[in-house]
Tab-separated table of C-alpha atoms in Angstrom:
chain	number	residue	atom	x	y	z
A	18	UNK	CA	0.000	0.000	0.000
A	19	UNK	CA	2.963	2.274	0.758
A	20	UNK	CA	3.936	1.684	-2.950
A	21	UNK	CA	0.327	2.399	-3.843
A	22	UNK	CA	0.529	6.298	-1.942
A	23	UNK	CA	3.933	6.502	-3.831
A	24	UNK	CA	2.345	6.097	-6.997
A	25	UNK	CA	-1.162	7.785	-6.323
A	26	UNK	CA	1.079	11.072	-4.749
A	27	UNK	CA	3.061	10.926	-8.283
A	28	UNK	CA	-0.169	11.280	-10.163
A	29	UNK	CA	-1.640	14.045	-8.898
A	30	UNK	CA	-1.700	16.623	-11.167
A	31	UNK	CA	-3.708	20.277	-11.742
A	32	UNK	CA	-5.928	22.285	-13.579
A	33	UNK	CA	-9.957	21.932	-12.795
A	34	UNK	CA	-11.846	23.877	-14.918
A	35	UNK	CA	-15.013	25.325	-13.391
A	36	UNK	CA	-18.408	24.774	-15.694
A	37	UNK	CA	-20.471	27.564	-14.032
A	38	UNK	CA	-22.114	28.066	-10.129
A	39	UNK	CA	-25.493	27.901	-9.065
A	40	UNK	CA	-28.616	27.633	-11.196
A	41	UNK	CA	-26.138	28.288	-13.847
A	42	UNK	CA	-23.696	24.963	-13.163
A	43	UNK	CA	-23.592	22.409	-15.998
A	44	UNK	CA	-21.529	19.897	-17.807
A	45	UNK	CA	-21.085	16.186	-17.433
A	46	UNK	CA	-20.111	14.135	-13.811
A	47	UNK	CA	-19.265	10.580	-13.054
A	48	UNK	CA	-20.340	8.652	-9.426
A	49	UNK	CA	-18.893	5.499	-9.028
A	50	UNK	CA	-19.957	3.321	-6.540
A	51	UNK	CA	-19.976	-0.757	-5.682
A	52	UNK	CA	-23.354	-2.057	-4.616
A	53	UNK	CA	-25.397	-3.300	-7.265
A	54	UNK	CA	-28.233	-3.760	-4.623
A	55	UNK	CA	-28.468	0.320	-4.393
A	56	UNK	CA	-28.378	0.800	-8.012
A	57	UNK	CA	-32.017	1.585	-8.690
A	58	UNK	CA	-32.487	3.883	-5.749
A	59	UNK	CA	-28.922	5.570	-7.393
A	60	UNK	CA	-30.439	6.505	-10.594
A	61	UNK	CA	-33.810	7.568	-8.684
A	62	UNK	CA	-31.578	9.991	-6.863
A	63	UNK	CA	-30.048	11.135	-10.133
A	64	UNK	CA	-33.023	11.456	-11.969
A	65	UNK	CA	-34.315	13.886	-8.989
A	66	UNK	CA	-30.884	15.879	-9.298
A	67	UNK	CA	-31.124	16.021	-13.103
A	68	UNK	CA	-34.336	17.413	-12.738
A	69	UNK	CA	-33.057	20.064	-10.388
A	70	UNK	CA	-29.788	20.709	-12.157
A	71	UNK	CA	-31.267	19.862	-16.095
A	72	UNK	CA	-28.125	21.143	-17.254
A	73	UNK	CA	-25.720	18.761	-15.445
A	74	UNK	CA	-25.731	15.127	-17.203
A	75	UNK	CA	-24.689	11.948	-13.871
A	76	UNK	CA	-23.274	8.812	-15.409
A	77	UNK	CA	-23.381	6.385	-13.327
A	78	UNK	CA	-19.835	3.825	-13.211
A	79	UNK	CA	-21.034	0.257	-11.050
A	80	UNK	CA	-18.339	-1.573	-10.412
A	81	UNK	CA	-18.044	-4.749	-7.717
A	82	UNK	CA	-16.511	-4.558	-4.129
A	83	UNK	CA	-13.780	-6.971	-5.241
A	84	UNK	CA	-12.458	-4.954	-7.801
A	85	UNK	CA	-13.765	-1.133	-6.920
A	86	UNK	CA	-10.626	0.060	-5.107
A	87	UNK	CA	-8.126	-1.599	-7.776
A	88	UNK	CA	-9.563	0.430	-10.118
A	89	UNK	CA	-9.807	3.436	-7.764
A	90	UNK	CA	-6.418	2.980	-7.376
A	91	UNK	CA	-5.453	2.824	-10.881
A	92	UNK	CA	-8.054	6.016	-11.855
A	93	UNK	CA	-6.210	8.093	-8.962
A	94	UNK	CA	-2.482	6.888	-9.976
A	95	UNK	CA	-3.611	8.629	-14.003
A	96	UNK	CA	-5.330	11.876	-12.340
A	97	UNK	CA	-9.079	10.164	-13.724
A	98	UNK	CA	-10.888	9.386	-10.524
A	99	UNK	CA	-15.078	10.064	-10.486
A	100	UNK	CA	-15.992	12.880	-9.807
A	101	UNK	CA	-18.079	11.855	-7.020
A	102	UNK	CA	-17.635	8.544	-5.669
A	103	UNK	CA	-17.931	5.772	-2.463
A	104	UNK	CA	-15.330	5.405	-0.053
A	105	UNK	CA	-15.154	3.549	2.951
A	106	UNK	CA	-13.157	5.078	5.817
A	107	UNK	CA	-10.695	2.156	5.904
A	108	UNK	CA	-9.370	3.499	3.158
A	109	UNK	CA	-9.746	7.279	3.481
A	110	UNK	CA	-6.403	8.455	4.864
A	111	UNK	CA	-4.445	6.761	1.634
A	112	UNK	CA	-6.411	9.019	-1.027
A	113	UNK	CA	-6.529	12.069	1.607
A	114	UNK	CA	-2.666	12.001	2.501
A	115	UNK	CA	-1.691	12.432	-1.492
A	116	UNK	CA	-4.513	14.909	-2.015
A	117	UNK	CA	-7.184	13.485	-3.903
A	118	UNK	CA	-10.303	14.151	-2.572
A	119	UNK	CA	-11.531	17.691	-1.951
A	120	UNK	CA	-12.388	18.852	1.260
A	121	UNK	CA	-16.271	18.726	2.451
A	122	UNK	CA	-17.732	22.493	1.528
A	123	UNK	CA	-18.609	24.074	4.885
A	124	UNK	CA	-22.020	24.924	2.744
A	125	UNK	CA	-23.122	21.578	3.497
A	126	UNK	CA	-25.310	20.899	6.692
A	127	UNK	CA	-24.045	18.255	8.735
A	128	UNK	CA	-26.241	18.962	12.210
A	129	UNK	CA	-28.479	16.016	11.317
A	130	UNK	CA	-25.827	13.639	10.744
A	131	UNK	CA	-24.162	11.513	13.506
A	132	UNK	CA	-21.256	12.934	15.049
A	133	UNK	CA	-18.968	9.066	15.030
A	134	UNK	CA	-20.442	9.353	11.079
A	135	UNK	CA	-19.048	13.140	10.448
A	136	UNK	CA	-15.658	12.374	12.633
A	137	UNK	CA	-14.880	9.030	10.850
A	138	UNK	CA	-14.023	10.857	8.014
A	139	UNK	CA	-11.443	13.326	9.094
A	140	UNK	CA	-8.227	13.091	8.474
A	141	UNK	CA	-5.456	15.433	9.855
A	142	UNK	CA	-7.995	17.485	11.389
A	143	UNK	CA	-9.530	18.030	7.881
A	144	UNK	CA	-12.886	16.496	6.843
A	145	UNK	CA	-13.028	14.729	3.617
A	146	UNK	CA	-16.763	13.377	2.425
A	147	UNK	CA	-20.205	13.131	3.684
A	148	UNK	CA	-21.802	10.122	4.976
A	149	UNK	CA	-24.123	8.445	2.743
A	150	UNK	CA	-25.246	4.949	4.178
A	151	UNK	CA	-24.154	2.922	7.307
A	152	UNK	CA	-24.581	-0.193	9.585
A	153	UNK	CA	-24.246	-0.971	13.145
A	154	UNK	CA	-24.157	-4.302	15.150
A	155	UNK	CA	-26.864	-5.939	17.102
A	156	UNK	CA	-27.413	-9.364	18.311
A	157	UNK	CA	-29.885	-11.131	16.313
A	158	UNK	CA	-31.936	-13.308	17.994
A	159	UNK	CA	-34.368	-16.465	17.423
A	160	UNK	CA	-37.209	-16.549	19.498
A	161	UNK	CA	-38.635	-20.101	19.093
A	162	UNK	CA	-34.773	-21.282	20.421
A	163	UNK	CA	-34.542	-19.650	23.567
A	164	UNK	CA	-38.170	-20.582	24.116
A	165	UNK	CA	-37.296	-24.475	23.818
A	166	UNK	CA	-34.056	-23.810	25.553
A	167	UNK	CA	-35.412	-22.429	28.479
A	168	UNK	CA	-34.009	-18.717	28.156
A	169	UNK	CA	-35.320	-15.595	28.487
A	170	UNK	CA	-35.342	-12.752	25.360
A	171	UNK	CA	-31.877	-10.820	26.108
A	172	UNK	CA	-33.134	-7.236	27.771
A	173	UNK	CA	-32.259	-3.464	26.993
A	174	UNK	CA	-29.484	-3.964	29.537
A	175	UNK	CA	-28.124	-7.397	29.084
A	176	UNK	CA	-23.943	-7.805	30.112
A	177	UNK	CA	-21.388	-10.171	28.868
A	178	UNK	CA	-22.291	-12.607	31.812
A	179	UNK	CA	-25.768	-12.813	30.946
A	180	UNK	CA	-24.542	-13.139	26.511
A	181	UNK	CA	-22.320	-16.205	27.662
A	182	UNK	CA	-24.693	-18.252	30.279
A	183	UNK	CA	-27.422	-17.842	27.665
A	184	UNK	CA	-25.489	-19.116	24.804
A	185	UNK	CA	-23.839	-22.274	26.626
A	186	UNK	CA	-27.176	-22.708	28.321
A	187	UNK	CA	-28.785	-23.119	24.324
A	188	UNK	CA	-25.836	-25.507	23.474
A	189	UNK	CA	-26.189	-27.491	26.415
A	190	UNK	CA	-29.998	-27.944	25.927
A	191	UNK	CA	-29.789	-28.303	22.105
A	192	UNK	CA	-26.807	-29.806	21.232
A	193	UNK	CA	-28.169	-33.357	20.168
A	194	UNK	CA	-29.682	-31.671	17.912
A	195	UNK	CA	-26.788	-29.434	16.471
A	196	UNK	CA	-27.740	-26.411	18.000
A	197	UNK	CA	-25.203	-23.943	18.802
A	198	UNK	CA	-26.061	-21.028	20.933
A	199	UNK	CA	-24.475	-18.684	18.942
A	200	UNK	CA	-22.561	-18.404	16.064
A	201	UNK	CA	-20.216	-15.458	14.799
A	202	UNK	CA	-17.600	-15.233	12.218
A	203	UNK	CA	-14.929	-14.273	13.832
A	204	UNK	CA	-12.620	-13.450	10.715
A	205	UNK	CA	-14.692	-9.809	10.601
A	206	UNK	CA	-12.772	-8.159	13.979
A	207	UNK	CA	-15.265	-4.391	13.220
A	208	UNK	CA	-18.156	-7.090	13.814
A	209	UNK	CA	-16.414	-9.182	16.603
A	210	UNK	CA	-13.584	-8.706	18.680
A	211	UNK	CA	-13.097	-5.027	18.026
A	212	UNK	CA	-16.150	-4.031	19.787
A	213	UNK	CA	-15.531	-5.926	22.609
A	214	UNK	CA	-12.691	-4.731	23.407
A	215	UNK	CA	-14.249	-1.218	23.243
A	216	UNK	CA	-16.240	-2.794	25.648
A	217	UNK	CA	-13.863	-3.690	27.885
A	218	UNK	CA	-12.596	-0.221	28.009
A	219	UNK	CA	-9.630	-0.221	25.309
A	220	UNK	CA	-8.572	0.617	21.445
A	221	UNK	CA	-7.455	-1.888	18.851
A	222	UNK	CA	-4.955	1.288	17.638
A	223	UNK	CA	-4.439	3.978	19.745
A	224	UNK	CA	-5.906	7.247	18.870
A	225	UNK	CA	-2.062	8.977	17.814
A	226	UNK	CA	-1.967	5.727	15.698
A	227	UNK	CA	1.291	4.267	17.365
A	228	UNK	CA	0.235	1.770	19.867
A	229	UNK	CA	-1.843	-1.448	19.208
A	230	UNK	CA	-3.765	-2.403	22.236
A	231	UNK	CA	-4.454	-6.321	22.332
A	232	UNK	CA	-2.526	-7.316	25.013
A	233	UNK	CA	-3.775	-4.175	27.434
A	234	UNK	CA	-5.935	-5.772	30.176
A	235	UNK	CA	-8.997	-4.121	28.074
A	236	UNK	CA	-7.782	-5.748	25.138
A	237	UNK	CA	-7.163	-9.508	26.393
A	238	UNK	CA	-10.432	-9.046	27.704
A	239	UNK	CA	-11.962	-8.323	25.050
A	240	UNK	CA	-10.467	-10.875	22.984
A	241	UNK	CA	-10.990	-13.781	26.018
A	242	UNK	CA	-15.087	-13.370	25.216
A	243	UNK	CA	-14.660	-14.625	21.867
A	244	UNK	CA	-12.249	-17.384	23.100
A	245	UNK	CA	-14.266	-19.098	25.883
A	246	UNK	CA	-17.539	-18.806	23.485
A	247	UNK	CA	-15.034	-21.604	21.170
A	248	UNK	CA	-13.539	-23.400	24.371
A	249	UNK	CA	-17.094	-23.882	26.543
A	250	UNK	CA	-18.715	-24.692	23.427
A	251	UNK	CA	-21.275	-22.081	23.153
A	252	UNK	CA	-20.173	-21.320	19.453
A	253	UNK	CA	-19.133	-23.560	16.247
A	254	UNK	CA	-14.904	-24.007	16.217
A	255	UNK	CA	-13.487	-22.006	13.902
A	256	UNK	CA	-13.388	-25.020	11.429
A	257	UNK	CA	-16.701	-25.148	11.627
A	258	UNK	CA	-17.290	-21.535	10.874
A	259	UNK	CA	-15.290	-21.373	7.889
A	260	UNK	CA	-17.223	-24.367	6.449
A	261	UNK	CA	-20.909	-22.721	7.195
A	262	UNK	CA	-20.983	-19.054	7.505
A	263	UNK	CA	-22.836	-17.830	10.823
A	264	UNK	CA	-26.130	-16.026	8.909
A	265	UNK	CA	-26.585	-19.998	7.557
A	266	UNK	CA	-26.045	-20.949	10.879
A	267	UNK	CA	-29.090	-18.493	11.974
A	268	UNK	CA	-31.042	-18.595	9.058
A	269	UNK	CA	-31.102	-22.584	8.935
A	270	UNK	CA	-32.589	-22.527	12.921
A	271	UNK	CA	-28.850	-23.814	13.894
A	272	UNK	CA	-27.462	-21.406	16.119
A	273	UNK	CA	-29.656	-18.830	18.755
A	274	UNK	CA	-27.450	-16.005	18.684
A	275	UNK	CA	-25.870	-14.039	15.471
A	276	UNK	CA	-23.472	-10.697	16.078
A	277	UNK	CA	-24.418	-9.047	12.655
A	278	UNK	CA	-24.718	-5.406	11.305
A	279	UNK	CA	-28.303	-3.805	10.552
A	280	UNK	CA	-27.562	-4.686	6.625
A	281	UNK	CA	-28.635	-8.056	7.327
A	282	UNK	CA	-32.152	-6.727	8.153
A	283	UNK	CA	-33.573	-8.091	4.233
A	284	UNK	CA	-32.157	-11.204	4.712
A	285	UNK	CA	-33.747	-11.844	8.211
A	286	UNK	CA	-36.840	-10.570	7.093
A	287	UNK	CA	-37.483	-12.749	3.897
A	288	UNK	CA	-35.900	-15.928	5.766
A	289	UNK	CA	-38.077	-18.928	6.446
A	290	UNK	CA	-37.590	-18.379	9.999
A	291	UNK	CA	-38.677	-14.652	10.223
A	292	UNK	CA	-41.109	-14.744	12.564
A	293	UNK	CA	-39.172	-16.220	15.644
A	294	UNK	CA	-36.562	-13.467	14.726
A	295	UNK	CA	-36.301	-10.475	16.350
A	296	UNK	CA	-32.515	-8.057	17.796
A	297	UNK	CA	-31.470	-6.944	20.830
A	298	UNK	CA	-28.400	-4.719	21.254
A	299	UNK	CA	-24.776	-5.837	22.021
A	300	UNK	CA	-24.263	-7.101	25.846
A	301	UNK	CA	-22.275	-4.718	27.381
A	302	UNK	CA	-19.190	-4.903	29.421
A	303	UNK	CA	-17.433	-2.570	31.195
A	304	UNK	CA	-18.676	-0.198	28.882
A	305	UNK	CA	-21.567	0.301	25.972
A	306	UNK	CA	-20.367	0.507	23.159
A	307	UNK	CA	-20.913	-0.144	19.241
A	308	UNK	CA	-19.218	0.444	16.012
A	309	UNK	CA	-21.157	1.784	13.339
A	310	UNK	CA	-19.334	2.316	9.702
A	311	UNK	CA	-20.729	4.875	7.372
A	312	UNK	CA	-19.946	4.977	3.703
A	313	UNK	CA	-19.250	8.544	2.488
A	314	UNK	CA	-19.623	10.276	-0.785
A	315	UNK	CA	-16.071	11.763	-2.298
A	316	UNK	CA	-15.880	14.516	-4.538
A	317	UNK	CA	-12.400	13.890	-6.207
A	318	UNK	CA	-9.755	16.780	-5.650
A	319	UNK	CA	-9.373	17.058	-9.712
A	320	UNK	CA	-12.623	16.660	-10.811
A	321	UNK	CA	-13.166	18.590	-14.222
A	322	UNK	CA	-16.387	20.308	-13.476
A	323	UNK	CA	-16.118	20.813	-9.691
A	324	UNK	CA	-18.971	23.304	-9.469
A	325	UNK	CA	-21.676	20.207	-10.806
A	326	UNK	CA	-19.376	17.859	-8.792
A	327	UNK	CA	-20.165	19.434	-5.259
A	328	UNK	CA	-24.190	20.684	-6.239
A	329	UNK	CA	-24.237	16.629	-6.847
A	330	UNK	CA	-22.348	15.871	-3.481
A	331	UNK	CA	-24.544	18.038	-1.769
A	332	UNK	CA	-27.804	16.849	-2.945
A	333	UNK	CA	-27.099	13.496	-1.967
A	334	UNK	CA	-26.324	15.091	1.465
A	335	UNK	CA	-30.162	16.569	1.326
A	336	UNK	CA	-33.086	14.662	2.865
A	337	UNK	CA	-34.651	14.202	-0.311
A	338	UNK	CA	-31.677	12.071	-1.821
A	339	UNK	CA	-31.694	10.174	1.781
A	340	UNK	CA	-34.985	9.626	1.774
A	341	UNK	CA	-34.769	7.571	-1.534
A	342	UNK	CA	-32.050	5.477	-0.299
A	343	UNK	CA	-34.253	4.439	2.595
A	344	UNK	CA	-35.588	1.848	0.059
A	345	UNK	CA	-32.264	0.013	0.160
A	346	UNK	CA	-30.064	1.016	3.017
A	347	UNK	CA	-30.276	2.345	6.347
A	348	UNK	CA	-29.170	6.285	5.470
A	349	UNK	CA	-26.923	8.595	7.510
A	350	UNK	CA	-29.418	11.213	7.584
A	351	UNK	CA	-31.839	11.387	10.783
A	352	UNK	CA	-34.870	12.308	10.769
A	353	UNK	CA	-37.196	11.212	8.227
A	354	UNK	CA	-35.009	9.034	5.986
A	355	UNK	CA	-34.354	6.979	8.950
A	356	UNK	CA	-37.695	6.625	10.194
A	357	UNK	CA	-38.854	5.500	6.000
A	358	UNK	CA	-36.088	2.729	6.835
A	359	UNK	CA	-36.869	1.478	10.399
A	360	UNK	CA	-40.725	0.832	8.957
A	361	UNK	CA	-39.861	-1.299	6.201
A	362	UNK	CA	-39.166	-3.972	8.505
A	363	UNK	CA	-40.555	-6.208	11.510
A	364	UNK	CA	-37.563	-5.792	13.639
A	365	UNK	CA	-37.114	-3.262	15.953
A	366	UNK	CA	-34.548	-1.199	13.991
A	367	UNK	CA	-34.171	1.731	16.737
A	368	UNK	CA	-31.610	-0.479	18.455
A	369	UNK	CA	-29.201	0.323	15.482
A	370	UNK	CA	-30.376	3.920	15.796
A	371	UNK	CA	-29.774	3.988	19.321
A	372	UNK	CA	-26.550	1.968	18.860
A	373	UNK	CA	-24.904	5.496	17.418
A	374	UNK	CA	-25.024	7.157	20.599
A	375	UNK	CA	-22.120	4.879	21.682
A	376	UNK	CA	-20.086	4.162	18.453
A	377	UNK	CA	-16.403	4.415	19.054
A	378	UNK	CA	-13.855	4.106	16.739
A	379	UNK	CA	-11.766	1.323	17.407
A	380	UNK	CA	-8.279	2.908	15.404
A	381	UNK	CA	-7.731	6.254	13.414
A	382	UNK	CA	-7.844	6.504	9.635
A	383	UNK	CA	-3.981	5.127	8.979
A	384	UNK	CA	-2.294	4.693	5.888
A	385	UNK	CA	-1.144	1.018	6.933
A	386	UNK	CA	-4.575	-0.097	8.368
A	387	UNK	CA	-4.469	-2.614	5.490
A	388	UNK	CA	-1.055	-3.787	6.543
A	389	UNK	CA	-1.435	-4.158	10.150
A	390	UNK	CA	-5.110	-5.823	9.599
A	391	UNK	CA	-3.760	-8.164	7.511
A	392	UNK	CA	-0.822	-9.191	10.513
A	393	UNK	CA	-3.384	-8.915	13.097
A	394	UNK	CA	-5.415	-11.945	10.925
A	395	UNK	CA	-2.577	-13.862	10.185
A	396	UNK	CA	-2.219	-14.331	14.108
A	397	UNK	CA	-5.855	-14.328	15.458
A	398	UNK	CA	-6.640	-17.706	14.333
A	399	UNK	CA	-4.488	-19.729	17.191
A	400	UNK	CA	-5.991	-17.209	19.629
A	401	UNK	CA	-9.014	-18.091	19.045
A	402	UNK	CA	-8.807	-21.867	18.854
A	403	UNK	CA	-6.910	-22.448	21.700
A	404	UNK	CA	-3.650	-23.286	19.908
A	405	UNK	CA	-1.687	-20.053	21.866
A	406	UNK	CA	-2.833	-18.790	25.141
A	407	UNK	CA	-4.816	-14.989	24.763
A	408	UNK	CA	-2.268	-13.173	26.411
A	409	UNK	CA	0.928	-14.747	24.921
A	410	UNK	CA	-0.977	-14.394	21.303
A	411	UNK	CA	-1.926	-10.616	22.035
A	412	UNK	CA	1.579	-9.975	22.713
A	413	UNK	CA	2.536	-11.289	19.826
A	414	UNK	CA	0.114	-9.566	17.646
A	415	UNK	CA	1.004	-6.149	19.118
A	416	UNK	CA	4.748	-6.654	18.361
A	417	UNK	CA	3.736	-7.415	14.849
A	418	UNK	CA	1.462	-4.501	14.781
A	419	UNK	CA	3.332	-1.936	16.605
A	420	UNK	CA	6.444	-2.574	14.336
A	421	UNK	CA	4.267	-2.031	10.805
A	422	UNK	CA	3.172	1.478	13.189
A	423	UNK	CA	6.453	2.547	13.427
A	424	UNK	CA	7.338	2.792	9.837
């Protein structure tokens, strides 16, 4: 990736030429983006920004997750990125540090947009984007298991303690018939681990970006939860995880409890199984605490027609543009995008709402979060089965970490 910010810095190059202000802007824009799923609210937005901008012509460039920030990459290395386009905050500080994307216009009202959203896209004290769409955790839940188990419905207030008896109670009860009481994949640490450890009162990366945090007493704790959910049996071994993912597990009546984002709300909903479903949010620990990732809208640094570039950026800030994407996304905007979204489904949604008052960021936007991530996964595996004890494994993840911090 360093190699990458070498080559993306080398290819920056000058000269945007204005096509008009106002009522008067015009000319021709590109948004790229990567869901297909979003596409037809996308050109429903567009059409309702054409017909308030008739002069300005959107086309639209799809292109899949697997292969969207390759060609990002290769579009920002030749000066020819969108003019408007997705980015996910994982990636934000490599296109920011070589001066790619333009800054946010302070013209753009932000009040009604979560503050963990807005702040997830700064970097160097500069913002960079709006949020467009996002997803927090909850713990999805089947009602007709804990029934024949014997458990209670998790409350408002549920703790770690109460997560873990409940689960190994389900997989003691059920087991014959190859019932687990939860199941997670714990590849995903933003859906897993990370938040836990928030939970326990530490970072993954500390906020100057120079100090990974697993084997802090926070951090082993937070990594420990996953560990005894494997060891007690409570959850699927790892094996088993990687050869049935956990919404399979959920879907298929197999496991009681499934740590998964708000997205999987239209999969819940049109399972066979959707009316013993319902969520709860995360147990807490020492702390509440969630992690909710927005995807923002960039307007590129050296767009060609800047003026129809951020009129387009900020209409899909606007409520009307949010309100569309309420059809297919849960949309950073409060108010009445949000509520469109929570009714579309049985589930009681305002637990992800709610869930934003206590997102954290786990680690800053870094150049190397790719790099580090990658170590971090490379090692988290005998951690989690039992192969290396928690704290001699967290050590030995933080060494690897720390050292790809201090280049």
């Amino acid at each position: 990736m360093a190699g990458a910010a070498a080559l993306l810095l080398s290819a920056c190059t000058a000269g945007n030429t204005s096509k008009g202000s106002g009522s008067d802007v015009s000319g021709t824009i590109t948004y790229a983006f990567w869901n297909s799923s979003q596409k037809p609210a996308i050109q429903k937005e567009v059409a309702a920004f054409e017909k308030k901008y008739p002069k300005v012509k959107v086309t639209l460039d799809l292109t899949p997750f697997g292969s969207y920030f390759t060609k990002l990459q290769t579009q920002g290395q030749s000066g020819a990125l969108p003019d408007v386009f997705w980015m996910n905050n994982d990636d934000l500080a490599l296109y920011a540090s070589n001066g790619l994307l333009a800054q946010t216009p302070s013209s753009i009202d932000l009040s009604r947009y979560s503050s963990s959203a807005v702040d997830s896209y700064k970097y160097d004290g500069k913002l960079y984007g709006v949020p467009s769409f996002q997803a927090g955790l909850g713990v999805w839940y089947n009602k007709a298991i804990l029934k024949e188990a014997g458990v209670s419905a998790p409350t408002a207030n549920w703790t770690w303690a109460d997560f873990q008896r409940d689960a190994k109670a389900v997989s003691d009860a059920l087991k014959s018939k190859g019932i687990f009481g939860e199941a997670t994949d714990l590849s995903d640490g933003n859906a897993t681990y990370y938040p836990t450890i928030l939970q326990a009162g530490g970072y993954v990366v500390s906020g100057n970006g120079k100090k990974a945090g697993y084997d802090t007493s926070a951090g082993e704790s937070g990594l420990q939860f996953w560990r005894d959910l494997i060891a007690n049996g409570s959850s699927p071994s790892l094996q088993q995880l990687a050869d049935t993912a956990d919404i399979d597990y959920f879907t298929s009546g197999k496991s009681a409890f499934f740590w998964g984002i708000s997205s999987y709300a239209d999969t819940m909903a049109s399972s066979k199984i959707a009316s013993d479903i319902a969520v709860a949010p995360l147990p807490q620990g020492k702390i509440a605490a969630n992690i909710v990732n927005a995807n923002a809208n960039e307007m590129s640094a050296k767009s060609k027609n800047p003026a129809a570039a951020k009129a387009f950026l900020a209409f899909l800030a606007g409520s009307q543009a949010q309100t569309i994407l309420a059809s297919v996304t849960w949309p950073a905007l409060s108010g009445e995008p949000q509520t469109v979204w929570k009714k579309r489904y049985p589930f009681d949604m305002q637990v992800f709402v709610d869930a934003e008052k206590i997102s954290k960021q786990p680690y800053p936007n870094l150049t190397t979060t790719a790099q580090w991530q990658q170590a971090e996964q490379a090692l988290m595996p005998s951690l989690l089965s039992g192969t290396t004890p928690v704290d001699t494994a967290a050590k030995q993840i933080t060494a690897k970490v720390d050292d790809i911090l201090a280049k």
